[in-house]
């Protein structure tokens, strides 16, 4: 699996009074990056929902290494770190040019849209399983 890249432009609405990107905005950028990563892999949230499955963030560890500012063009990268029958662990980063501004490790689990835990869908396990 290669690293997926998704561009994000910073708008005024993403910043706080200091002119820096507000810390919670990075969560939106990471979410967009994960969604586009899955979409490019042929996995669509709407199709999973039709099967009664959704993803939920189980945990997220974030490190803020630098600040982004209005009009910056950033890149959100996403790559699979690990997968099991119940969890998908992703490493994500937000970069300006080659400089890493924010890093996250995200654990996503499958859940039933009607409530309760679910197994990771087979097509996702197959797609992201380590290749020998």
PDB file of N, CA, C and O in Angstrom, residues 29-30 33 44 62 71 74 90-91 93 96 100 123:
ATOM      1  N   UNK A  29      -9.703  17.806   8.514  1.00  0.00           N
ATOM      2  CA  UNK A  29      -8.770  17.516   7.420  1.00  0.00           C
ATOM      3  C   UNK A  29      -8.379  16.041   7.422  1.00  0.00           C
ATOM      4  O   UNK A  29      -8.313  15.407   6.369  1.00  0.00           O
ATOM      5  N   UNK A  30      -8.125  15.494   8.611  1.00  0.00           N
ATOM      6  CA  UNK A  30      -7.798  14.076   8.695  1.00  0.00           C
ATOM      7  C   UNK A  30      -8.980  13.227   8.232  1.00  0.00           C
ATOM      8  O   UNK A  30      -8.795  12.231   7.528  1.00  0.00           O
ATOM      9  N   UNK A  33      -9.160  13.265   4.514  1.00  0.00           N
ATOM     10  CA  UNK A  33      -8.083  12.438   3.975  1.00  0.00           C
ATOM     11  C   UNK A  33      -8.418  10.958   4.051  1.00  0.00           C
ATOM     12  O   UNK A  33      -8.180  10.210   3.094  1.00  0.00           O
ATOM     13  N   UNK A  44     -16.623   2.859  -0.377  1.00  0.00           N
ATOM     14  CA  UNK A  44     -17.483   4.035  -0.241  1.00  0.00           C
ATOM     15  C   UNK A  44     -18.361   3.911   0.997  1.00  0.00           C
ATOM     16  O   UNK A  44     -18.994   2.874   1.213  1.00  0.00           O
ATOM     17  N   UNK A  62      -2.726  12.605  18.381  1.00  0.00           N
ATOM     18  CA  UNK A  62      -2.313  13.696  17.485  1.00  0.00           C
ATOM     19  C   UNK A  62      -1.110  14.424  18.081  1.00  0.00           C
ATOM     20  O   UNK A  62      -1.064  14.685  19.283  1.00  0.00           O
ATOM     21  N   UNK A  71      -4.790  30.494   3.579  1.00  0.00           N
ATOM     22  CA  UNK A  71      -4.327  30.353   2.198  1.00  0.00           C
ATOM     23  C   UNK A  71      -3.260  29.285   1.985  1.00  0.00           C
ATOM     24  O   UNK A  71      -2.860  29.035   0.849  1.00  0.00           O
ATOM     25  N   UNK A  74      -2.165  22.573   1.843  1.00  0.00           N
ATOM     26  CA  UNK A  74      -1.601  21.468   2.603  1.00  0.00           C
ATOM     27  C   UNK A  74      -1.874  20.144   1.900  1.00  0.00           C
ATOM     28  O   UNK A  74      -2.725  20.074   1.018  1.00  0.00           O
ATOM     29  N   UNK A  90      -4.488   3.634  10.984  1.00  0.00           N
ATOM     30  CA  UNK A  90      -3.948   4.470   9.914  1.00  0.00           C
ATOM     31  C   UNK A  90      -2.968   5.486  10.487  1.00  0.00           C
ATOM     32  O   UNK A  90      -3.189   6.033  11.565  1.00  0.00           O
ATOM     33  N   UNK A  91      -1.904   5.727   9.747  1.00  0.00           N
ATOM     34  CA  UNK A  91      -0.997   6.825  10.053  1.00  0.00           C
ATOM     35  C   UNK A  91      -1.320   7.953   9.090  1.00  0.00           C
ATOM     36  O   UNK A  91      -1.408   7.729   7.878  1.00  0.00           O
ATOM     37  N   UNK A  93      -0.697  12.321   8.221  1.00  0.00           N
ATOM     38  CA  UNK A  93       0.109  13.525   8.447  1.00  0.00           C
ATOM     39  C   UNK A  93      -0.461  14.645   7.607  1.00  0.00           C
ATOM     40  O   UNK A  93      -1.086  14.412   6.570  1.00  0.00           O
ATOM     41  N   UNK A  96       2.856  20.946   4.825  1.00  0.00           N
ATOM     42  CA  UNK A  96       2.939  22.126   3.957  1.00  0.00           C
ATOM     43  C   UNK A  96       4.263  21.966   3.239  1.00  0.00           C
ATOM     44  O   UNK A  96       5.317  21.936   3.870  1.00  0.00           O
ATOM     45  N   UNK A 100       6.197  18.540   7.875  1.00  0.00           N
ATOM     46  CA  UNK A 100       5.093  17.934   8.612  1.00  0.00           C
ATOM     47  C   UNK A 100       4.618  18.909   9.686  1.00  0.00           C
ATOM     48  O   UNK A 100       5.406  19.349  10.527  1.00  0.00           O
ATOM     49  N   UNK A 123     -13.913  -7.346   2.225  1.00  0.00           N
ATOM     50  CA  UNK A 123     -13.212  -6.663   1.129  1.00  0.00           C
ATOM     51  C   UNK A 123     -12.156  -5.691   1.656  1.00  0.00           C
ATOM     52  O   UNK A 123     -11.133  -5.462   1.009  1.00  0.00           O
TER      53      UNK A 123
END
